Coordinates of C-alpha atoms in Angstrom, one line a residue:
M1 CA 29.2 29.0 -0.2
E2 CA 25.9 30.8 -0.8
E3 CA 25.3 31.2 2.9
A4 CA 28.9 32.6 3.4
A5 CA 28.5 35.0 0.5
R6 CA 25.1 36.1 1.9
R7 CA 26.5 36.8 5.3
Q8 CA 29.5 38.6 3.9
R9 CA 27.3 40.8 1.8
D10 CA 25.0 41.7 4.7
E11 CA 28.0 42.5 6.9
M12 CA 29.5 44.8 4.2
L13 CA 26.2 46.6 3.6
G14 CA 25.4 46.8 7.3
I15 CA 22.1 44.9 7.0
R16 CA 20.9 43.7 10.4
S17 CA 18.7 40.6 10.5
Q18 CA 15.5 40.7 12.5
G19 CA 15.7 38.4 15.5
K20 CA 18.3 35.8 16.2
L21 CA 19.1 33.7 13.1
P22 CA 20.9 30.4 13.3
K23 CA 24.4 30.1 12.0
P24 CA 25.7 27.2 9.9
G25 CA 26.3 24.3 12.3
D26 CA 23.9 25.4 14.9
A27 CA 21.6 22.8 16.4
V28 CA 18.0 23.6 15.5
A29 CA 14.5 22.1 15.7
V30 CA 12.3 21.8 12.7
T31 CA 8.6 20.8 12.2
V32 CA 7.9 17.2 11.1
Q33 CA 5.3 17.4 8.3
G34 CA 2.4 15.0 8.5
A35 CA 3.2 13.6 12.0
E36 CA 0.9 10.9 13.3
P37 CA -1.0 11.3 16.6
F38 CA 1.3 10.9 19.6
E39 CA 4.3 11.0 17.4
P40 CA 7.0 13.8 17.7
R41 CA 6.0 16.9 15.9
A42 CA 9.6 18.3 15.8
E43 CA 13.0 16.8 15.1
K44 CA 16.6 18.0 15.7
G45 CA 18.9 19.0 12.9
I46 CA 21.9 21.0 11.9
Y47 CA 21.4 24.4 10.2
L48 CA 23.2 24.7 6.9
A49 CA 22.0 27.7 5.0
Q50 CA 19.0 29.9 4.0
C51 CA 16.7 28.8 1.2
D52 CA 15.0 31.2 -1.2
E53 CA 12.5 28.6 -2.5
V54 CA 10.1 29.2 0.4
P55 CA 9.5 32.3 2.6
S56 CA 11.8 32.3 5.6
G57 CA 13.1 29.0 4.3
A58 CA 16.2 27.1 5.4
R59 CA 18.2 24.0 4.5
V60 CA 18.6 21.7 7.5
Q61 CA 20.5 18.4 7.8
V62 CA 18.4 15.8 9.8
Q63 CA 19.1 12.2 10.6
R64 CA 16.3 9.7 9.7
N65 CA 16.7 5.9 9.9
G66 CA 20.4 6.2 10.4
R67 CA 20.9 8.3 7.3
N68 CA 21.5 12.1 6.8
H69 CA 19.0 14.0 4.8
V70 CA 18.9 17.7 3.8
V71 CA 15.4 19.1 4.0
I72 CA 13.9 22.5 3.2
T73 CA 11.8 23.9 6.0
R74 CA 10.5 27.1 7.4
L75 CA 11.6 29.1 10.5
P76 CA 13.9 26.5 12.3
A77 CA 14.2 27.2 16.0
I78 CA 17.6 27.4 17.6
L79 CA 18.2 24.9 20.4
D80 CA 19.9 26.0 23.5
N81 CA 22.8 24.0 24.8
V82 CA 21.5 21.7 27.5
S83 CA 23.6 21.3 30.6
S84 CA 24.6 17.7 31.5
S85 CA 23.7 16.0 34.8
W86 CA 26.5 13.8 36.2
R87 CA 26.6 11.1 38.9
T88 CA 29.3 8.8 40.2
H89 CA 29.5 5.1 39.4
T90 CA 31.7 2.5 40.9
T91 CA 32.7 -0.3 38.5
P92 CA 32.9 -4.0 39.5
M93 CA 36.6 -3.6 39.6
G94 CA 36.3 -0.8 42.2
D95 CA 37.2 2.1 39.8
L96 CA 35.3 5.4 40.1
A97 CA 33.7 6.8 37.0
W98 CA 31.5 9.8 36.1
V99 CA 28.4 9.2 33.9
S100 CA 26.2 11.9 32.4
N101 CA 22.6 11.8 31.3
T102 CA 23.8 12.3 27.7
G103 CA 25.9 9.2 27.7
E104 CA 29.3 10.8 28.3
T105 CA 31.8 9.2 30.7
R106 CA 34.8 10.5 32.6
D107 CA 37.5 8.5 34.4
G108 CA 37.3 9.4 38.1
D109 CA 41.1 9.2 38.5
A110 CA 41.7 11.6 35.6
V111 CA 39.1 14.0 37.0
R112 CA 40.8 13.8 40.4
D113 CA 44.2 14.5 38.9
L114 CA 43.2 17.4 36.6
G115 CA 40.6 19.0 38.9
L116 CA 39.1 22.2 37.5
D117 CA 40.5 21.5 34.0
L118 CA 37.5 19.2 33.5
G119 CA 35.1 21.1 35.7
L120 CA 34.3 18.0 37.8
L121 CA 35.0 17.7 41.5
T122 CA 34.0 14.6 43.5
V123 CA 32.1 14.9 46.7
E124 CA 34.9 12.9 48.4
E125 CA 37.3 15.6 47.4
R126 CA 35.2 18.2 49.2
G127 CA 35.6 16.1 52.4
M128 CA 31.8 15.4 52.7
G129 CA 32.0 11.7 53.1
E130 CA 33.2 8.5 51.4
S131 CA 30.4 8.1 48.9
A132 CA 27.8 10.2 47.0
I133 CA 25.1 8.9 49.3
E134 CA 26.8 10.4 52.4
G135 CA 27.7 13.6 50.6
R136 CA 25.6 16.5 49.3
P137 CA 24.9 17.8 45.8
F138 CA 27.0 20.6 44.3
V139 CA 27.6 22.4 41.0
A140 CA 31.1 22.6 39.7
T141 CA 31.7 25.4 37.2
L142 CA 34.6 25.5 34.8
K143 CA 36.2 29.0 35.1
G144 CA 39.1 28.6 32.8
A145 CA 40.3 31.1 30.2
G146 CA 37.7 31.9 27.5
S147 CA 35.1 29.6 29.1
N148 CA 31.3 30.4 29.2
P149 CA 30.0 29.6 32.7
T150 CA 26.4 29.3 31.4
Q151 CA 27.2 26.8 28.7
D152 CA 29.9 24.8 30.6
R153 CA 27.9 24.3 33.8
C154 CA 27.4 20.6 34.9
Q155 CA 24.6 19.9 37.4
I156 CA 25.1 16.9 39.7
L157 CA 22.0 15.4 41.1
P158 CA 21.8 13.9 44.6
H159 CA 22.0 10.2 44.6
E160 CA 18.6 9.9 46.3
L161 CA 17.0 12.0 43.6
E162 CA 18.7 10.0 40.9
Q163 CA 17.3 6.8 42.5
E164 CA 13.9 8.3 42.7
I165 CA 13.9 9.2 39.0
N166 CA 14.9 5.6 38.1
N167 CA 12.3 4.1 40.4
S168 CA 9.6 6.4 38.8
E169 CA 10.6 5.2 35.4
R170 CA 10.4 1.6 36.5
R171 CA 7.0 2.2 38.1
A172 CA 5.7 3.8 34.9
Q173 CA 6.9 0.8 32.9
V174 CA 5.1 -1.6 35.3
K175 CA 2.0 0.4 35.3
A176 CA 1.9 0.5 31.5
V177 CA 2.2 -3.3 31.4
Q178 CA -0.6 -3.6 33.9
L179 CA -2.9 -1.4 31.8
V180 CA -2.4 -3.4 28.7
T181 CA -4.0 -6.8 28.0
D182 CA -1.3 -9.1 26.7
T183 CA -2.2 -11.6 24.0
V184 CA -0.3 -14.9 24.3
D185 CA 0.5 -17.4 21.5
A186 CA -1.6 -20.6 22.0
R187 CA 1.6 -22.6 21.4
V188 CA 2.4 -21.9 25.1
L189 CA 0.0 -24.8 25.9
T190 CA 2.3 -27.3 24.1
D191 CA 5.6 -25.7 24.6
P192 CA 8.0 -27.9 26.6
Q193 CA 9.5 -24.8 28.3
T194 CA 6.1 -23.8 29.8
S195 CA 6.1 -24.6 33.5
P196 CA 3.5 -27.1 34.8
E197 CA 2.1 -24.4 37.1
E198 CA 1.5 -22.0 34.2
L199 CA 0.0 -24.7 32.0
E200 CA -2.3 -25.8 34.8
K201 CA -3.5 -22.1 35.2
W202 CA -4.3 -21.8 31.5
I203 CA -6.3 -25.0 31.5
R204 CA -8.0 -24.5 34.9
D205 CA -8.8 -20.8 34.7
G206 CA -9.0 -20.3 30.9
L207 CA -9.9 -23.3 28.7
Q208 CA -12.1 -25.3 31.0
P209 CA -14.5 -22.4 31.9
E210 CA -14.7 -21.4 28.2
L211 CA -15.7 -24.9 27.1
A212 CA -18.1 -25.2 30.0
K213 CA -19.8 -21.9 28.9
L214 CA -20.1 -23.1 25.3
R215 CA -21.7 -26.3 26.3
E216 CA -24.0 -24.6 28.9
K217 CA -25.3 -22.2 26.2
D218 CA -25.8 -25.1 23.8
I219 CA -23.6 -23.4 21.2
F220 CA -22.8 -26.5 19.1
E221 CA -23.7 -30.1 18.5
E222 CA -20.8 -32.5 18.5
M223 CA -20.7 -35.0 15.7
P224 CA -18.2 -37.2 13.8
V225 CA -16.5 -35.9 10.8
S226 CA -18.0 -38.7 8.7
Q227 CA -21.5 -37.3 9.3
V228 CA -20.7 -33.9 7.7
P229 CA -22.8 -33.5 4.5
S230 CA -20.8 -33.8 1.3
G231 CA -19.6 -30.5 0.0
A232 CA -20.0 -28.7 3.3
K233 CA -17.0 -26.5 4.3
I234 CA -15.6 -27.1 7.8
L235 CA -14.3 -23.8 9.3
P236 CA -11.1 -24.0 11.3
A237 CA -11.0 -22.6 14.8
K238 CA -8.3 -21.4 17.2
V239 CA -7.8 -20.5 20.8
V240 CA -7.1 -16.9 21.8
L241 CA -5.2 -16.6 25.1
T242 CA -5.0 -13.3 26.9
K243 CA -3.4 -12.2 30.2
K244 CA -5.8 -9.8 31.9
P245 CA -4.5 -7.3 34.5
Q246 CA -5.0 -8.6 38.0
D247 CA -6.3 -6.5 40.9
P248 CA -3.2 -5.1 42.7
G249 CA -4.6 -6.2 46.0
S250 CA -4.6 -9.8 45.1
V251 CA -1.0 -10.0 43.7
D252 CA 1.5 -12.1 45.6
A253 CA 5.0 -10.5 45.2
G254 CA 6.6 -14.0 45.4
D255 CA 4.3 -15.6 42.8
P256 CA 4.7 -14.2 39.2
L257 CA 1.6 -16.2 38.1
S258 CA -0.6 -14.1 40.4
E259 CA 0.1 -10.9 38.4
W260 CA -2.4 -11.8 35.7
R261 CA -5.7 -13.6 35.1
A262 CA -5.9 -16.3 32.4
K263 CA -8.7 -15.9 29.9
A264 CA -9.3 -18.2 26.9
R265 CA -11.7 -17.9 24.0
V266 CA -12.5 -20.3 21.2
V267 CA -12.8 -18.4 18.0
A268 CA -13.9 -19.5 14.6
C269 CA -11.8 -18.4 11.6
G270 CA -14.4 -16.3 9.9
N271 CA -12.1 -15.5 7.0
H272 CA -12.7 -19.0 5.7
E273 CA -16.5 -18.4 5.4
Q274 CA -17.9 -18.8 1.9
G275 CA -20.0 -16.2 0.2
T276 CA -18.8 -13.3 2.3
F277 CA -15.8 -11.0 2.6
G278 CA -14.2 -8.8 5.3
H279 CA -16.1 -5.7 6.3
D280 CA -19.2 -6.8 4.3
P281 CA -21.9 -4.2 4.9
E282 CA -24.4 -7.0 5.0
N283 CA -22.8 -8.4 8.2
T284 CA -22.3 -5.1 10.1
S285 CA -24.6 -4.1 13.0
T286 CA -26.2 -0.6 13.5
N287 CA -25.3 1.1 16.7
P288 CA -26.5 4.3 18.4
S289 CA -24.9 7.5 17.2
I290 CA -22.9 9.8 19.5
E291 CA -25.8 12.2 19.3
A292 CA -28.1 9.6 20.9
I293 CA -25.6 9.1 23.7
R294 CA -25.4 12.9 24.3
W295 CA -29.2 13.0 24.3
S296 CA -29.1 10.5 27.2
A297 CA -26.7 12.7 29.1
S298 CA -28.9 15.7 28.4
C299 CA -31.9 13.8 29.9
L300 CA -29.8 13.2 33.0
A301 CA -28.8 16.8 33.3
R302 CA -32.4 18.1 32.9
N303 CA -33.8 15.6 35.5
P304 CA -31.9 15.7 38.8
D305 CA -34.1 12.9 40.1
W306 CA -33.2 10.5 37.3
T307 CA -30.3 8.1 37.5
G308 CA -28.2 6.1 35.0
L309 CA -27.5 2.4 35.1
V310 CA -24.6 0.9 33.1
L311 CA -24.6 -2.8 32.2
D312 CA -23.2 -5.2 29.7
V313 CA -24.3 -8.6 28.4
T314 CA -21.9 -11.4 29.1
A315 CA -20.9 -13.3 26.0
A316 CA -23.5 -11.5 24.0
F317 CA -22.9 -13.1 20.6
L318 CA -23.3 -16.6 22.1
N319 CA -27.0 -15.8 22.7
A320 CA -27.8 -15.3 19.0
E321 CA -29.3 -18.2 17.0
M322 CA -27.7 -19.2 13.7
D323 CA -29.6 -18.5 10.6
D324 CA -28.7 -21.9 9.1
D325 CA -27.8 -25.4 10.3
Q326 CA -24.9 -26.0 7.8
T327 CA -22.1 -24.2 9.6
F328 CA -19.4 -26.6 10.8
V329 CA -16.4 -25.8 12.9
R330 CA -13.3 -28.0 13.5
P331 CA -12.3 -27.6 17.2
P332 CA -8.8 -26.2 17.8
G333 CA -6.2 -29.0 17.8
V334 CA -4.7 -27.7 21.0
L335 CA -7.8 -28.8 22.9
S336 CA -7.2 -32.4 21.9
R337 CA -3.5 -32.2 22.9
V338 CA -4.4 -31.1 26.4
G339 CA -7.1 -33.7 26.8
L340 CA -10.2 -31.4 26.6
Q341 CA -11.6 -32.4 23.3
E342 CA -12.1 -35.8 21.6
E343 CA -10.3 -36.2 18.3
G344 CA -12.2 -36.8 15.1
K345 CA -15.2 -34.6 16.1
V346 CA -16.6 -31.4 14.6
W347 CA -19.1 -28.9 15.9
R348 CA -22.3 -28.0 14.1
L349 CA -23.2 -24.6 15.3
R350 CA -26.6 -23.9 16.7
K351 CA -25.7 -20.4 18.0
V352 CA -23.1 -17.9 17.0
L353 CA -19.5 -18.6 17.8
Y354 CA -17.1 -15.7 18.2
G355 CA -15.2 -15.0 15.0
L356 CA -18.0 -15.5 12.5
R357 CA -18.4 -12.5 10.2
K358 CA -22.2 -12.5 10.5
G359 CA -22.0 -12.6 14.3
P360 CA -22.7 -8.8 14.8
R361 CA -25.7 -8.9 12.5
L362 CA -27.2 -12.0 14.1
W363 CA -26.7 -10.6 17.6
E364 CA -28.4 -7.3 16.6
A365 CA -31.4 -9.2 15.2
C366 CA -31.6 -11.3 18.4
R367 CA -31.3 -8.2 20.7
N368 CA -33.8 -6.1 18.8
G369 CA -36.2 -9.0 18.4
E370 CA -36.2 -9.5 22.2
L371 CA -36.5 -5.8 23.2
N372 CA -38.7 -4.1 20.5
G373 CA -42.1 -3.5 22.1
K374 CA -41.1 -5.4 25.3
R375 CA -43.3 -4.7 28.3
F376 CA -42.2 -4.6 32.0
G377 CA -43.7 -3.1 35.1
V378 CA -42.9 -1.7 38.6
A379 CA -45.3 -1.2 41.5
G380 CA -48.4 -1.8 39.3
H381 CA -47.2 0.6 36.6
E382 CA -46.5 -0.9 33.2
Y383 CA -43.9 0.4 30.6
W384 CA -42.9 -0.6 27.1
L385 CA -39.8 -0.1 24.9
D386 CA -40.5 2.0 21.8
P387 CA -37.6 1.5 19.3
L388 CA -36.3 4.9 18.0
D389 CA -33.4 3.4 16.1
S390 CA -31.4 0.2 16.2
G391 CA -30.0 0.0 19.7
V392 CA -32.1 2.9 21.1
W393 CA -35.4 2.6 22.9
A394 CA -37.7 5.3 24.5
V395 CA -39.4 4.1 27.7
R396 CA -43.1 4.9 27.5
D397 CA -46.2 4.4 29.6
A398 CA -48.2 1.4 28.4
V399 CA -51.4 3.6 28.5
D400 CA -50.0 6.8 27.1
S401 CA -48.0 6.1 24.0
G402 CA -46.8 9.7 23.7
S403 CA -45.2 9.8 27.2
F404 CA -41.5 9.8 27.8
H405 CA -40.1 8.2 31.0
G406 CA -36.5 7.4 30.0
I407 CA -34.2 6.1 27.3
F408 CA -32.3 2.9 26.9
D409 CA -29.1 2.7 24.7
M410 CA -27.3 -0.5 23.7
Y411 CA -24.0 -0.3 21.8
V412 CA -23.5 -4.0 20.7
D413 CA -23.5 -5.5 24.2
D414 CA -23.0 -2.4 26.4
G415 CA -26.1 -0.8 27.8
L416 CA -27.1 2.5 29.5
I417 CA -30.5 3.0 31.1
V418 CA -31.5 6.6 31.9
G419 CA -34.7 7.4 33.9
P420 CA -36.3 7.2 37.3
I421 CA -34.8 4.8 39.8
G422 CA -37.8 2.4 39.9
M423 CA -38.0 2.2 36.1
C424 CA -34.2 1.6 35.7
R425 CA -34.4 -1.2 38.3
A426 CA -37.5 -2.8 36.7
L427 CA -35.9 -2.7 33.2
A428 CA -32.7 -4.3 34.5
E429 CA -34.6 -7.1 36.3
M430 CA -36.4 -7.8 33.0
L431 CA -33.1 -7.9 31.1
V432 CA -31.7 -10.4 33.7
T433 CA -34.4 -12.8 32.7
L434 CA -33.2 -12.7 29.1
W435 CA -29.4 -12.7 29.3
E436 CA -26.6 -12.9 31.8
L437 CA -25.6 -9.3 32.8
K438 CA -22.9 -7.4 34.6
L439 CA -24.4 -4.5 36.4
Q440 CA -21.6 -1.9 36.7
G441 CA -23.3 0.7 38.8
F442 CA -26.0 3.4 39.3
L443 CA -25.2 7.1 38.9
E444 CA -25.9 9.2 41.9
C445 CA -28.9 11.6 41.9
N446 CA -31.1 13.5 44.3
E447 CA -32.5 10.3 45.8
L448 CA -29.3 8.1 45.6
Q449 CA -26.1 9.1 47.3
C450 CA -22.7 7.7 46.5
G451 CA -21.9 4.6 48.5
Q452 CA -25.5 3.3 48.7
T453 CA -26.6 0.1 47.0
V454 CA -29.7 -0.6 44.9
Q455 CA -31.1 -4.2 44.9
V456 CA -31.6 -5.5 41.4
G457 CA -32.9 -9.1 41.7
D458 CA -30.4 -10.9 43.8
T459 CA -27.6 -8.4 43.1
A460 CA -26.8 -5.3 45.2
V461 CA -25.5 -2.6 42.8
K462 CA -23.4 0.2 44.1
V463 CA -24.3 3.9 43.6
Q464 CA -21.3 5.8 42.2
S465 CA -20.5 9.5 41.4
E466 CA -19.4 8.4 37.9
V467 CA -19.9 5.4 35.7
P468 CA -17.9 4.2 32.6
F469 CA -19.6 3.7 29.3
L470 CA -18.1 3.2 25.9
G471 CA -14.6 4.3 26.9
M472 CA -15.9 7.6 28.4
V473 CA -17.0 8.4 31.9
I474 CA -20.4 9.9 32.9
R475 CA -20.1 12.0 36.0
R476 CA -22.7 13.9 38.0
S477 CA -22.0 16.9 40.2
H478 CA -23.8 19.9 41.6
E479 CA -23.0 21.7 38.3
G480 CA -24.6 19.1 36.1
V481 CA -23.5 16.0 34.1
W482 CA -20.0 15.6 32.7
L483 CA -18.7 13.4 29.9
H484 CA -14.9 12.9 30.0
Q485 CA -12.2 10.4 29.1
N486 CA -9.7 11.0 31.8
P487 CA -9.0 7.3 32.6
W488 CA -8.3 6.5 28.9
V489 CA -6.1 9.6 28.5
Q490 CA -4.1 8.7 31.6
S491 CA -3.6 5.1 30.4
E492 CA -2.4 6.3 27.0
L493 CA 0.0 8.7 28.7
A494 CA 1.2 6.0 31.1
K495 CA 2.0 3.7 28.1
R496 CA 4.3 6.4 26.7
G497 CA 5.7 7.6 30.0
W498 CA 4.2 11.1 29.5
E499 CA 2.3 11.3 32.8
C500 CA 4.4 14.2 34.1
M501 CA 4.2 16.3 30.9
R502 CA 2.3 19.6 31.1
G503 CA -0.4 20.1 28.5
S504 CA -1.2 23.2 26.5
M505 CA -4.4 25.3 26.6
S506 CA -3.9 26.3 22.9
L507 CA -4.6 24.6 19.7
P508 CA -1.8 23.5 17.4
E509 CA -0.5 26.1 15.0
I510 CA -1.3 25.7 11.3
I511 CA 1.8 25.0 9.2
E512 CA 2.1 27.7 6.6
G513 CA 4.3 28.3 3.6
Q514 CA 3.3 25.1 1.8
T515 CA 1.7 26.8 -1.3
E516 CA 3.0 29.4 -3.8
P517 CA 2.3 33.0 -3.0
V518 CA -0.6 34.7 -4.8
V519 CA -0.9 38.3 -5.9
R520 CA -3.3 40.2 -3.6
D521 CA -5.3 42.3 -6.0
E522 CA -9.0 43.1 -6.5
A523 CA -9.6 39.9 -8.4
Y524 CA -8.1 37.9 -5.6
G525 CA -10.3 39.6 -3.1
A526 CA -13.5 39.0 -5.0
D527 CA -12.5 35.4 -5.6
L528 CA -11.8 34.9 -1.9
L529 CA -15.1 36.3 -0.8
Q530 CA -16.9 34.1 -3.3
A531 CA -15.0 31.0 -2.1
Q532 CA -15.8 31.8 1.6
S533 CA -19.5 32.2 0.8
Q534 CA -19.6 28.9 -1.1
A535 CA -17.6 27.1 1.6
E536 CA -20.2 28.4 4.1
V537 CA -23.0 27.0 1.9
E538 CA -21.3 23.6 1.9
A539 CA -20.9 23.7 5.7
S540 CA -24.6 24.8 6.1
A541 CA -25.7 21.9 3.9
T542 CA -23.7 19.4 6.0
T543 CA -25.1 20.9 9.2
Y544 CA -28.6 20.6 7.8
Q545 CA -28.1 16.9 6.9
V546 CA -26.7 16.0 10.3
G547 CA -29.0 18.2 12.2
S548 CA -32.1 16.9 10.5
K549 CA -31.3 13.3 11.7
L550 CA -30.8 14.6 15.2
R551 CA -34.1 16.6 15.1
E552 CA -36.1 13.6 13.8
F553 CA -34.6 11.5 16.6
I554 CA -35.5 13.9 19.4
Q555 CA -38.9 14.5 18.0
A556 CA -39.6 10.8 17.9
A557 CA -38.4 10.5 21.5
L558 CA -40.5 13.4 22.8
G559 CA -43.5 13.0 20.6
Y560 CA -43.9 16.5 19.3
K561 CA -42.3 18.9 16.7
L562 CA -39.3 21.1 17.4
Q563 CA -38.7 24.6 16.2
T564 CA -35.3 24.5 14.4
I565 CA -32.9 27.4 13.6
L566 CA -29.9 27.3 11.3
Y567 CA -27.2 29.8 12.3
G568 CA -24.3 31.1 10.3
D569 CA -21.7 34.0 10.5
N570 CA -21.2 34.6 6.8
S571 CA -23.6 37.4 5.5
A572 CA -23.3 36.4 1.9
C573 CA -24.3 32.8 2.6
I574 CA -27.2 33.8 4.9
G575 CA -28.5 36.3 2.3
N576 CA -28.3 33.7 -0.5
L577 CA -30.2 31.0 1.5
M578 CA -33.0 33.5 2.4
R579 CA -33.7 34.4 -1.2
G580 CA -36.6 32.9 -3.1
S581 CA -36.3 29.6 -5.0
E582 CA -36.5 31.5 -8.3
Y583 CA -33.2 33.3 -7.6
V584 CA -30.2 31.9 -9.5
Q585 CA -26.9 32.4 -7.6
P586 CA -23.8 32.8 -9.8
A587 CA -21.3 30.1 -8.8
R588 CA -17.9 29.1 -9.8
T589 CA -19.1 25.5 -10.4
R590 CA -22.5 24.0 -11.2
H591 CA -22.2 21.8 -8.2
F592 CA -22.3 24.8 -5.7
G593 CA -25.2 26.3 -7.5
M594 CA -27.2 23.0 -7.2
R595 CA -26.1 22.6 -3.6
C596 CA -27.4 26.1 -2.7
A597 CA -30.7 25.5 -4.4
Y598 CA -31.1 22.1 -2.8
L599 CA -30.4 23.5 0.7
R600 CA -32.7 26.5 0.1
D601 CA -35.7 24.3 -0.9
H602 CA -35.2 21.9 2.0
L603 CA -35.0 24.7 4.6
K604 CA -38.3 26.1 3.2
A605 CA -40.0 22.7 3.1
D606 CA -38.9 21.8 6.7
N607 CA -39.8 25.3 8.0
I608 CA -36.3 25.9 9.3
Q609 CA -35.3 29.5 10.1
V610 CA -32.0 30.9 9.0
Q611 CA -30.4 33.6 11.2
H612 CA -27.1 35.4 11.3
L613 CA -24.9 35.0 14.4
G614 CA -21.6 36.8 15.0
G615 CA -18.5 34.8 14.9
D616 CA -17.7 35.6 18.6
K617 CA -21.0 33.9 19.6
L618 CA -20.9 30.9 17.2
P619 CA -19.8 27.7 19.1
A620 CA -18.7 26.0 16.0
N621 CA -15.6 28.2 15.8
G622 CA -14.1 26.2 18.6
L623 CA -14.0 23.1 16.3
T624 CA -13.3 24.6 12.9
K625 CA -10.7 27.4 13.5
T626 CA -7.4 27.9 15.1
L627 CA -8.1 30.3 17.9
A628 CA -6.0 32.3 20.2
K629 CA -6.0 31.3 23.9
T630 CA -8.6 33.9 25.0
K631 CA -11.0 33.1 22.1
L632 CA -10.5 29.4 22.6
E633 CA -11.5 29.7 26.3
L634 CA -14.7 31.6 25.1
A635 CA -15.4 28.9 22.5
R636 CA -15.0 26.2 25.1
E637 CA -17.5 27.9 27.4
Q638 CA -20.0 28.1 24.5
M639 CA -19.6 24.4 23.8
C640 CA -19.8 23.5 27.5
V641 CA -16.3 22.1 27.4
R642 CA -14.7 22.8 30.8
R643 CA -11.8 21.7 32.9
L644 CA -12.9 18.9 35.2
S645 CA -11.5 18.8 38.7
L646 CA -10.9 15.2 39.6

């Protein structure tokens, strides 16, 4: 009623609306508030009426979880009527039917009898063959009285194109399945419906190699349950079965079992451990920061003769010694049922078994204890590993402790060696003597071309134009070194069937109209300027804290002090930070006053200069502001974020 009265009033007064406004009953699209990543950011609805509670507001009926809801939103977008695509379908009874991509159906006989009244003509009626395959596509337009040709047009796709679309969807589904590792319930080993061939594959390729590896590494000591000390807790264990994607070249189309590789892992149930809890900080391991990984990439870019070697330690946790001899594990019962484990036995752990909460901490201690200060040599030249942080080592000359010949990063069990070719090969050969490694590849450089191999011990390692590390890819070209995540992005798009979608070069728009309007007077302007200045002080303090850690890391790697400059684009903030320590800055809260004094004193003590830099030259704008397309392209260039041609 309100909407009808509003429209009648506007019509009588001759008030014209700006732009095209929806009418009650029109299909519209509205923004979904708080949408999760990869979730739809808009939903369809039916426009009801305007709403004066918010600027440019509207009441829209949407359907969620099968129920209708009326929501208040801003600026709903009118949806155009989408034309339907039709194709013919022959039922098992031999009847002809029309099916659209929106789920509509039409009886072929009725269409044939009524002709243009329904706007559908079969190819057969055009005399172009007996079936859609032999015919050709056409567009039938309804031209009856009062019809709208634009809205009533039905596009009929060729049969070959329709089949190609269906095949593409099926290929996308198959590819998505191949990209995902599938976890299988361990009860498949005792399920009567499991085929003997599949059961044999799980035992032969999964369970037997896993138990052989545990015994080879001397992970446990087998003993009767009666010998367990009184009061000791026996942790349960289970078997985790996974189907790994198989190499497409080794898949037999006639054998479904060849589509996946069987992998089994015996895991202790760490949630039953005593004296600990989930996510206990005492059990976590320290890993290299993203700044340390970027520093390694920077070293590669600055030294064209250097290469990078990516490796990972096989079953890393199984190499760490237990810190006590009173950890007992009951083997999974399924091992006894398939004849791989004697009943009535328990395992006393000598080394870490996967699943223990303290496993990451024990592996970190084992790894750092082996590598800190470790010496290795090549061609009569001796190097040593200088620990900069947990999981990060600088490679230095054994004679000159201030030299820098490369860097070695290890994130849990994944490693990246950056430096001269001979040093990388010598360090990898030393690591092979400690643990079992998988050498994934060398990165090409001036002296190594893609396709060559480098001999590391008994293994010939390929030279590649790009190597994967920690979910990203390190690539070298004539322009420099690139870090990208294209394989991960492609796999995520394939899972959702979004491979053919076109991306946007713009940042998402900020949703406005969520707060009450404020009167724009002089007091508002003064308060806004003060708020902006104090927000810049907070951002500068955070930058100082993060930047100081990075500066200390680089200084420790290079062995000399670095001149540091703090940039900002807010004049009030810069002027405040450059005042003397005796100056007291009025602030809205005591916290901001203390924050500013804290930052000013530390900048002076660390001899860090503060300089003003215009917003058009400040790279941080690309990460903190919603920029237009042109400014966003400039910010990308300043941050060295570029489009990679694959």
